[in-house]
JSON list of C-alpha atoms (C1' of nucleotides) in Angstrom, two decimals:
[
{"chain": "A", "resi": 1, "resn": "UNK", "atom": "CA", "xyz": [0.00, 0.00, 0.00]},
{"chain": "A", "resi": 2, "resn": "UNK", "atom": "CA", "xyz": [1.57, 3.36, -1.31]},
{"chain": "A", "resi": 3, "resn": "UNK", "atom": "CA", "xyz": [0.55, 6.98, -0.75]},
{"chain": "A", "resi": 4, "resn": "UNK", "atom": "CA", "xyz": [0.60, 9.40, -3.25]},
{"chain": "A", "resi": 5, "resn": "UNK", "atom": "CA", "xyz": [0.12, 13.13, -3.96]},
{"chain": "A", "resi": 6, "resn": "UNK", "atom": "CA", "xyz": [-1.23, 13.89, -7.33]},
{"chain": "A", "resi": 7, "resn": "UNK", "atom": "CA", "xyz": [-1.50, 18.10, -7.96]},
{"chain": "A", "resi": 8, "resn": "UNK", "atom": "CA", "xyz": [-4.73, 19.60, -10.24]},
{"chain": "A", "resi": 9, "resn": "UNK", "atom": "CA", "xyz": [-5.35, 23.32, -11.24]},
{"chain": "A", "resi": 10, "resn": "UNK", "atom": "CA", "xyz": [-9.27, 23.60, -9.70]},
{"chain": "A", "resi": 11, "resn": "UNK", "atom": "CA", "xyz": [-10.09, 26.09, -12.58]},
{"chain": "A", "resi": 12, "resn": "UNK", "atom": "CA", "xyz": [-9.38, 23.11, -14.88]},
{"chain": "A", "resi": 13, "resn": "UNK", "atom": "CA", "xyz": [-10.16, 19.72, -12.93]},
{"chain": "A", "resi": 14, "resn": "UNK", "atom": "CA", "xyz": [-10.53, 20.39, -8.80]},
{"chain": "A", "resi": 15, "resn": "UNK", "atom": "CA", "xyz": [-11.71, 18.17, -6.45]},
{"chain": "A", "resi": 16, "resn": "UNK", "atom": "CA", "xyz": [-15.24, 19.49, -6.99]},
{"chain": "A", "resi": 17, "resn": "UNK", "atom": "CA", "xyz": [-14.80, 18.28, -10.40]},
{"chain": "A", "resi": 18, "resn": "UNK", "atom": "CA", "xyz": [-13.76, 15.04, -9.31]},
{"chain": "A", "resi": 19, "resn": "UNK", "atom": "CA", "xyz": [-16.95, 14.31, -6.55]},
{"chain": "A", "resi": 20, "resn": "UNK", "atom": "CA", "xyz": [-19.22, 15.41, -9.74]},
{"chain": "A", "resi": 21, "resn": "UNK", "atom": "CA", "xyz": [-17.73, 12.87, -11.80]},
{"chain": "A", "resi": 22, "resn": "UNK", "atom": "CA", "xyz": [-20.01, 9.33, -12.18]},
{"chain": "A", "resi": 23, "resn": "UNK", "atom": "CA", "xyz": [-18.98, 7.01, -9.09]},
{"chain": "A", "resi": 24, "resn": "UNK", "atom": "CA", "xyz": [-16.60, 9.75, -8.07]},
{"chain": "A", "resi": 25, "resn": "UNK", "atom": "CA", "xyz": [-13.97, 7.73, -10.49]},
{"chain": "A", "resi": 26, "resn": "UNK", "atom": "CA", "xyz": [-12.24, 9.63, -13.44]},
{"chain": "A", "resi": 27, "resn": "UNK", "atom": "CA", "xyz": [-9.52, 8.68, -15.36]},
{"chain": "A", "resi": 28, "resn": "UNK", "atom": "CA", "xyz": [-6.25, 10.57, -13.70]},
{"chain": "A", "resi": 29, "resn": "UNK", "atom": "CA", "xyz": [-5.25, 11.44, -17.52]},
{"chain": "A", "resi": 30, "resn": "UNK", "atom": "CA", "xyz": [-2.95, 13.51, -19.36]},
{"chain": "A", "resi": 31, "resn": "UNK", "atom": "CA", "xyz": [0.59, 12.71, -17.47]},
{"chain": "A", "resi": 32, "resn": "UNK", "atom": "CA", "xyz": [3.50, 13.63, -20.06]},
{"chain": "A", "resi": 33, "resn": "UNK", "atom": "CA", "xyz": [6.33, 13.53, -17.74]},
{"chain": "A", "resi": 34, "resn": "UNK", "atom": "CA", "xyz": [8.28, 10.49, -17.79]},
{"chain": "A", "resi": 35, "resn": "UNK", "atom": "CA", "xyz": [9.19, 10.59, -13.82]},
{"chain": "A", "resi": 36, "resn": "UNK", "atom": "CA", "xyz": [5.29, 10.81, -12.82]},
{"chain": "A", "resi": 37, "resn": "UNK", "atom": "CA", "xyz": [5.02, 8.12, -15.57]},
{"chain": "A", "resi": 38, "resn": "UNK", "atom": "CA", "xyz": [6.94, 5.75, -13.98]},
{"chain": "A", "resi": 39, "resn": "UNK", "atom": "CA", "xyz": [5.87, 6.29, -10.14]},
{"chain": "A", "resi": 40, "resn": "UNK", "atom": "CA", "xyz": [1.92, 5.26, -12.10]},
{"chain": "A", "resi": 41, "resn": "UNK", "atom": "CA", "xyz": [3.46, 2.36, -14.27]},
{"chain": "A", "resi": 42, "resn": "UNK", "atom": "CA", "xyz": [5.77, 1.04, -11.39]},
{"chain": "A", "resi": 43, "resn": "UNK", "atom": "CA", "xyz": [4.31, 2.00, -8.30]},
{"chain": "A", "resi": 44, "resn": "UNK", "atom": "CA", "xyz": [0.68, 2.19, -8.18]},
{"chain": "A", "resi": 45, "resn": "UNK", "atom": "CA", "xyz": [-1.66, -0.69, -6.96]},
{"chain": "A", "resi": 46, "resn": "UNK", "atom": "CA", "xyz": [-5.47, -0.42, -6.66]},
{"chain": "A", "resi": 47, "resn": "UNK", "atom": "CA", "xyz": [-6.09, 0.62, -3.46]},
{"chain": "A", "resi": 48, "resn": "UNK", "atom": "CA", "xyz": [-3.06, 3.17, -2.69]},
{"chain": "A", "resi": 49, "resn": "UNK", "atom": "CA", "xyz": [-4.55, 6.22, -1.23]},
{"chain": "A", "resi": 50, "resn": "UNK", "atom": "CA", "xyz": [-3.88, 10.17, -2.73]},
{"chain": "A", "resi": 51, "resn": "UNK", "atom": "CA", "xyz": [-4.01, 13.24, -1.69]},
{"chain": "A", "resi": 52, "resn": "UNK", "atom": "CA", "xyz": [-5.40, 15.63, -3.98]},
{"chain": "A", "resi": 53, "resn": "UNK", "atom": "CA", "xyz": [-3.13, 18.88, -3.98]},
{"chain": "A", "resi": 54, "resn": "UNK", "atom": "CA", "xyz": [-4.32, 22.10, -5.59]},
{"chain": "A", "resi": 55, "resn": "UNK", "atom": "CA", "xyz": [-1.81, 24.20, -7.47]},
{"chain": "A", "resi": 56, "resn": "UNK", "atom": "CA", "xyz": [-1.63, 27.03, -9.37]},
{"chain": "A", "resi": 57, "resn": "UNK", "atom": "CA", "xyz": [-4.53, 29.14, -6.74]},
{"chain": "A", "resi": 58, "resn": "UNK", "atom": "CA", "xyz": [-4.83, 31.58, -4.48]},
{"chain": "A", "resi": 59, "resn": "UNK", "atom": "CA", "xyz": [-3.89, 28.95, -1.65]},
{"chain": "A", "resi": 60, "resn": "UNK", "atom": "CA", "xyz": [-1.79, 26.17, -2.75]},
{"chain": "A", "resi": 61, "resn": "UNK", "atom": "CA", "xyz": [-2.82, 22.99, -0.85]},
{"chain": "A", "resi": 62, "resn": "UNK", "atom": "CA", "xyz": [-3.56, 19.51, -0.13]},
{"chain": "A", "resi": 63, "resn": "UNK", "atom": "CA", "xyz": [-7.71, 19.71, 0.06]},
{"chain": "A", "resi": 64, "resn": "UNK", "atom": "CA", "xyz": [-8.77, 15.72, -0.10]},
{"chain": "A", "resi": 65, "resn": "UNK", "atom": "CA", "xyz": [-8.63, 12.17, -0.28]},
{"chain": "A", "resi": 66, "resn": "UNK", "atom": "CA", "xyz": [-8.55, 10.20, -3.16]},
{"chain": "A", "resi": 67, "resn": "UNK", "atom": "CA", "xyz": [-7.75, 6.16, -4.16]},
{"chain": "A", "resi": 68, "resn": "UNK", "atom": "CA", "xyz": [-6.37, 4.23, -6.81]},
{"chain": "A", "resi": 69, "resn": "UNK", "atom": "CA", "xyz": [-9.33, 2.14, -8.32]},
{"chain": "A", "resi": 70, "resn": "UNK", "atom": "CA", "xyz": [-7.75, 0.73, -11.24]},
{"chain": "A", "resi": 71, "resn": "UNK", "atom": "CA", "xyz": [-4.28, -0.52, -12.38]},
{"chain": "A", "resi": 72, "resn": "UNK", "atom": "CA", "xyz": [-2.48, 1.41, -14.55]},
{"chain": "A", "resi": 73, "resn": "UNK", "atom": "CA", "xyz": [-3.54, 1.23, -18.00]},
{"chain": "A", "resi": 74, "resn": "UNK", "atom": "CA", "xyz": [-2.96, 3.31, -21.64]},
{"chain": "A", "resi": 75, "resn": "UNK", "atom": "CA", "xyz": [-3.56, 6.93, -21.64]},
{"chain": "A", "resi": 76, "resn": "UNK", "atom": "CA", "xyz": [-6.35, 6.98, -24.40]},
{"chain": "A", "resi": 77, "resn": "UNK", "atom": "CA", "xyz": [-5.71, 10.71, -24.85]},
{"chain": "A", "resi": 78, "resn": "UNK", "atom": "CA", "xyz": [-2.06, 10.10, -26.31]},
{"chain": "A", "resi": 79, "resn": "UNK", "atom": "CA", "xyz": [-3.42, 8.65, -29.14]},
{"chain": "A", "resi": 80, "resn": "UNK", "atom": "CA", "xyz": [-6.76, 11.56, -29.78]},
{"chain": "A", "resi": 81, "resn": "UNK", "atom": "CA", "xyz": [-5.35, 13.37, -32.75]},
{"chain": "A", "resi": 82, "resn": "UNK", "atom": "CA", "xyz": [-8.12, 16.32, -31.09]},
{"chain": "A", "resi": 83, "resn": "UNK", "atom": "CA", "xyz": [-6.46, 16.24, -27.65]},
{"chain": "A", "resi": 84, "resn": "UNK", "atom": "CA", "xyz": [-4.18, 18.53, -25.81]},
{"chain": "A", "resi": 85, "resn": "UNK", "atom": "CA", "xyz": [-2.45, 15.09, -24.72]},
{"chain": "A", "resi": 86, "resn": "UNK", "atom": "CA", "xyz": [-2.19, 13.71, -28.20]},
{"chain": "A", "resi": 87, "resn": "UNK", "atom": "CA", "xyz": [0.97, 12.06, -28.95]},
{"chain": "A", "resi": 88, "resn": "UNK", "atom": "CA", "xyz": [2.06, 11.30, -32.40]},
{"chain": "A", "resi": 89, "resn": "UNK", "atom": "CA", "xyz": [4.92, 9.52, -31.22]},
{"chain": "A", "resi": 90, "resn": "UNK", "atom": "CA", "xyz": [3.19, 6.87, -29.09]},
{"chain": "A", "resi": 91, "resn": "UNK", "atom": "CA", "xyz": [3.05, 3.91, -30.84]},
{"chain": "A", "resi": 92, "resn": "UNK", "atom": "CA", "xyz": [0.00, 2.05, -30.09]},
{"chain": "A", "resi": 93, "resn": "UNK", "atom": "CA", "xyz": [1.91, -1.38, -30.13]},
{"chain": "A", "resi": 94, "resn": "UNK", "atom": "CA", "xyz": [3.88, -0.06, -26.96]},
{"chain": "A", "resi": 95, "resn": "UNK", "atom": "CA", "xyz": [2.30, 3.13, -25.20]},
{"chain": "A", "resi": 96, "resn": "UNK", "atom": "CA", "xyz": [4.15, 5.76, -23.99]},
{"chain": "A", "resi": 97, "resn": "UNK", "atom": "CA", "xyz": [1.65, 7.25, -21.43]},
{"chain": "A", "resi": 98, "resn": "UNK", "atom": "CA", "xyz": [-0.11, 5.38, -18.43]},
{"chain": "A", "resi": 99, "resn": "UNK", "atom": "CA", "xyz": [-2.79, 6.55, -16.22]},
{"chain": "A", "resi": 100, "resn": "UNK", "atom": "CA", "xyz": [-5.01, 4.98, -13.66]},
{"chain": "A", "resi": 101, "resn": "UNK", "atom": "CA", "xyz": [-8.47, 5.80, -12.08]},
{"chain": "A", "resi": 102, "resn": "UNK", "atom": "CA", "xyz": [-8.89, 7.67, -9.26]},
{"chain": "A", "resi": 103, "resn": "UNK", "atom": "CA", "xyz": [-11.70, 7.87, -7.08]},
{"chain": "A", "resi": 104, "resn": "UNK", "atom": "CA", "xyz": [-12.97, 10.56, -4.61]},
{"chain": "A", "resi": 105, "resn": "UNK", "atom": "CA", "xyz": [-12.45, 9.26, -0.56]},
{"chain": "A", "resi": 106, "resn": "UNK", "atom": "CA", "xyz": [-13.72, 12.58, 1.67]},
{"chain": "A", "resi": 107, "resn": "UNK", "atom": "CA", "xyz": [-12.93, 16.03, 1.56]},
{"chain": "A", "resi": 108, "resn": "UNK", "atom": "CA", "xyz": [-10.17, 17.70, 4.05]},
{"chain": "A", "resi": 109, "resn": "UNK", "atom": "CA", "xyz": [-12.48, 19.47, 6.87]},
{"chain": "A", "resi": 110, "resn": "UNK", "atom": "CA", "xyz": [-9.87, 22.26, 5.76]},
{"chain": "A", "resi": 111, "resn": "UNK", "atom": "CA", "xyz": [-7.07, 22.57, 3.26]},
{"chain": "A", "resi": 112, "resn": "UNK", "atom": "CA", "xyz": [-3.53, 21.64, 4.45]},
{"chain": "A", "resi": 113, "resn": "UNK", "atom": "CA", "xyz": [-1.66, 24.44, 2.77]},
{"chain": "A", "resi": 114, "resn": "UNK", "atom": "CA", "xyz": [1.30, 25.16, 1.44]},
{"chain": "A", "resi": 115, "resn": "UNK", "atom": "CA", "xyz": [2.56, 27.64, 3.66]},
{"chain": "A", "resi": 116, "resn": "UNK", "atom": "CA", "xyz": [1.83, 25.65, 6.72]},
{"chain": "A", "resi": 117, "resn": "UNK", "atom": "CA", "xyz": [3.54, 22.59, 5.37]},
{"chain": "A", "resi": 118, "resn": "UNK", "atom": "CA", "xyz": [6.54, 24.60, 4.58]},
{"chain": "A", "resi": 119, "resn": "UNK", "atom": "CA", "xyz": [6.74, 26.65, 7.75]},
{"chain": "A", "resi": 120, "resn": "UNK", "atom": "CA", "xyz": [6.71, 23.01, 9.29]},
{"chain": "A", "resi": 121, "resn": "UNK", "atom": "CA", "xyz": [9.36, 21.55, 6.95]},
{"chain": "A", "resi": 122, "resn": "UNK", "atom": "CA", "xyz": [11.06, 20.10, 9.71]},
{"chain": "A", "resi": 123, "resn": "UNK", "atom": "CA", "xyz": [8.34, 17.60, 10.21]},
{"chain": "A", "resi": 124, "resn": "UNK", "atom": "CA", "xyz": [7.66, 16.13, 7.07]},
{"chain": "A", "resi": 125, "resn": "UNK", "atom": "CA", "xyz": [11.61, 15.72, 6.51]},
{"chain": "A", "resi": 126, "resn": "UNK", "atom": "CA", "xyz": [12.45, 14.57, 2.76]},
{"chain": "A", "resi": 127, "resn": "UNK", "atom": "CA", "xyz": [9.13, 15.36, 1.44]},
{"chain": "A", "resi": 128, "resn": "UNK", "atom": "CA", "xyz": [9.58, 16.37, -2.62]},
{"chain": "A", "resi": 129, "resn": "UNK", "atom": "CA", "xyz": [6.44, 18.54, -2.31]},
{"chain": "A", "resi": 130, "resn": "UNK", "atom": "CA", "xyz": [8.47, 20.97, -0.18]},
{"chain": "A", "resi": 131, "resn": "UNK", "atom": "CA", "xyz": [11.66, 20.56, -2.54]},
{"chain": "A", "resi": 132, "resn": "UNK", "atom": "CA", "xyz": [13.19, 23.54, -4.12]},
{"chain": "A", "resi": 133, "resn": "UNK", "atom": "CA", "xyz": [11.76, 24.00, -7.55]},
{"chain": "A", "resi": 134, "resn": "UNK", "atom": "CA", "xyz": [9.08, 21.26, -7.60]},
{"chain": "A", "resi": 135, "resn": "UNK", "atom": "CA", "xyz": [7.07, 20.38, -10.54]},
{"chain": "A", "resi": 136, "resn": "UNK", "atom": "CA", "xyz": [6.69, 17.16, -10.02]},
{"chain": "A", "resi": 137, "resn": "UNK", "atom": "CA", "xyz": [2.41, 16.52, -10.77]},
{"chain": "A", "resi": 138, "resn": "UNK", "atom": "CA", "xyz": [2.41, 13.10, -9.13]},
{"chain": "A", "resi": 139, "resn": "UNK", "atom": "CA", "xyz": [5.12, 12.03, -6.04]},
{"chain": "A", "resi": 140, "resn": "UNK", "atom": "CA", "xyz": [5.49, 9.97, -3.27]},
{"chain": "A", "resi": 141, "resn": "UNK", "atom": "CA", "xyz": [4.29, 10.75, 0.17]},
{"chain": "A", "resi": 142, "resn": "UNK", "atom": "CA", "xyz": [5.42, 8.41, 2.91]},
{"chain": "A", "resi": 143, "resn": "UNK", "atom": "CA", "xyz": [3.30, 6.93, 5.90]},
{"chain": "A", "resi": 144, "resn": "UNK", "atom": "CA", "xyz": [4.94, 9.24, 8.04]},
{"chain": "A", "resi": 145, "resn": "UNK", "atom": "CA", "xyz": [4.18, 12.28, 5.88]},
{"chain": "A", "resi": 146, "resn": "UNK", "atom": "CA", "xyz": [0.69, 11.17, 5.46]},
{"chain": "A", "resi": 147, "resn": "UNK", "atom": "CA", "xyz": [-0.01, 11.23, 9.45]},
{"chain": "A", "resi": 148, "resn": "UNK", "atom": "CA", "xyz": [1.66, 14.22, 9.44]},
{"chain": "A", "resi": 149, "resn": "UNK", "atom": "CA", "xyz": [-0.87, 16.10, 7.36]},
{"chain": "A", "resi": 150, "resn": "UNK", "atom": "CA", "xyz": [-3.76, 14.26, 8.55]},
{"chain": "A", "resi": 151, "resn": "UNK", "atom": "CA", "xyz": [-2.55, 15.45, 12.02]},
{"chain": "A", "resi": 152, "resn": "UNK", "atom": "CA", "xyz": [-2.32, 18.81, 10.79]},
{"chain": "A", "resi": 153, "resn": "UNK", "atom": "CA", "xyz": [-5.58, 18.94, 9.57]},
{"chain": "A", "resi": 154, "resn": "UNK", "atom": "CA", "xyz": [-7.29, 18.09, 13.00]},
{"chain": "A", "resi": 155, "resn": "UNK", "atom": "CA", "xyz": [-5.57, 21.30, 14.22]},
{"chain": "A", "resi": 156, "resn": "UNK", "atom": "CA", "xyz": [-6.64, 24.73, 13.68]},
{"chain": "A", "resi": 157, "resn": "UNK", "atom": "CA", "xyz": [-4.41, 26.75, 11.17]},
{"chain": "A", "resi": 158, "resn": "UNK", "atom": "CA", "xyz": [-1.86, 28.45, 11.93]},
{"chain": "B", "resi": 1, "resn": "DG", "atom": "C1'", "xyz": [26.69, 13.98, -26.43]},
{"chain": "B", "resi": 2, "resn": "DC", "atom": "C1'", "xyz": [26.55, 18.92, -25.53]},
{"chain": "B", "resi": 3, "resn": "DC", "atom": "C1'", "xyz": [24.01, 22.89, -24.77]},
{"chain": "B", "resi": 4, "resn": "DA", "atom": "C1'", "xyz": [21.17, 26.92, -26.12]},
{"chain": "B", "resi": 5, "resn": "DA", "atom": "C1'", "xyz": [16.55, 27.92, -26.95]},
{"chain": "B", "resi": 6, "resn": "DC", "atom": "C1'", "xyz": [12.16, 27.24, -25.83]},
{"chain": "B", "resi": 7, "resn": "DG", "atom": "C1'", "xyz": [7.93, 25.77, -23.34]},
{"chain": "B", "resi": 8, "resn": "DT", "atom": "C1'", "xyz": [5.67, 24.65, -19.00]},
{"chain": "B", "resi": 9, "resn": "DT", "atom": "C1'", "xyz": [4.84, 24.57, -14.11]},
{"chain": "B", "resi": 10, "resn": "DG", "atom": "C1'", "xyz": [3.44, 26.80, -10.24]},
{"chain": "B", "resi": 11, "resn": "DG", "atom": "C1'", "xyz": [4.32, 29.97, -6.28]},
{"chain": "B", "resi": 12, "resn": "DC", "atom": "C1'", "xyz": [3.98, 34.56, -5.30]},
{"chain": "C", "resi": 1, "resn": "DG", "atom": "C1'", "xyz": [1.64, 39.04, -14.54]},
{"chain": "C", "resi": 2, "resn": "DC", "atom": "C1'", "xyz": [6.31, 37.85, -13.24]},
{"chain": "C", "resi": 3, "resn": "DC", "atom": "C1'", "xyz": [9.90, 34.82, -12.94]},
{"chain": "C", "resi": 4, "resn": "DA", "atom": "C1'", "xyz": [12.71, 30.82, -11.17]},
{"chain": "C", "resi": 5, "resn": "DA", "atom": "C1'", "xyz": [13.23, 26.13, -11.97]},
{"chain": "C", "resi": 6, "resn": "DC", "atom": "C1'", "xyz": [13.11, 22.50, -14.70]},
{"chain": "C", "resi": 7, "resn": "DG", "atom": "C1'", "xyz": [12.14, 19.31, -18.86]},
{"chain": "C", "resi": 8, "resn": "DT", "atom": "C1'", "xyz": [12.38, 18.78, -23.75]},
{"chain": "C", "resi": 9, "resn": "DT", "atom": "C1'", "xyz": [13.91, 19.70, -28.33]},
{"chain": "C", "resi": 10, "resn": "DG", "atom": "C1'", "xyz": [16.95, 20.10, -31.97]},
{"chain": "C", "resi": 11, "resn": "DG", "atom": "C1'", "xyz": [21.20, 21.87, -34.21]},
{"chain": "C", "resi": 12, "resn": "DC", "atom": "C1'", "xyz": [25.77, 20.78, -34.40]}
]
DNA sequence: GCCAACGTTGGC
DNA sequence: GCCAACGTTGGC
């Protein structure tokens, strides 16, 4: 069982987005980075649990629960010549892109932000959310880190 | 294989 | 909107 933090712009796809969708399930797609590739192709089993982080707002923050509810399987996207995720260069015999499903758990009773995660650094020690220069869309979040937020979010804010 | 140019991410 | 950080592309 791994734990996972997958980011989302909530103009474009938030976690209100996600608790809309039918079952609460959507397809996590349009990955084209080869590093969050591989942590979805290598790493993810049905049944790991996400946080869902949103970026690119006016607070930055982890704001839910999600899990993994399928294995990881081909992007259809990369192969949509009318996508923004279209891929000429995947060959269909050998896909280039993975994604799995993701389904909506709970909401945060507040969001975990940035601001207090970094101001609290020292807790979460080697946590790549809180790296210098992060981009990463999908990364690793260990058991510790996990408690850490959950923790955090039973607390008032800062 | 190097590296400059370019595009994207994402916090602020 | 700005810009730092980083990934990718493509010329050589």
């Amino acid at each position: 069982m791994n734990y996972w933090l997958m980011k989302s712009e909530p103009d474009v796809f938030g976690i209100e987005h996600l608790k809309a969708c039918k079952d609460k399930t959507e397809p996590w797609d349009g990955i084209r980075n080869y590093q969050a590739r591989n942590f979805i192709r290598d790493d993810m089993k049905k049944g790991d649990k996400v946080f869902f982080y949103h970026s690119n707002c006016k607070t930055p923050g982890i704001v839910g629960i999600a899990k993994v509810v399928s294995k990881p399987y081909p992007d259809p996207t990369q192969f949509d010549a009318g996508s923004n995720y279209f891929d000429p260069k995947s060959d269909p015999e050998d896909p280039r892109w993975v994604l799995v499903d993701i389904q909506h758990v709970r909401d945060l009773k507040r969001t975990v932000s940035l601001t207090e995660m970094k101001a609290r650094a020292d807790e979460f020690g080697d946590f790549q959310l809180l790296a210098r220069g992060n981009r990463l869309s999908i990364l690793p979040v260990s058991k510790d880190q996990w408690d850490q937020v959950l923790k955090m979010e039973k607390e008032n804010p800062a």
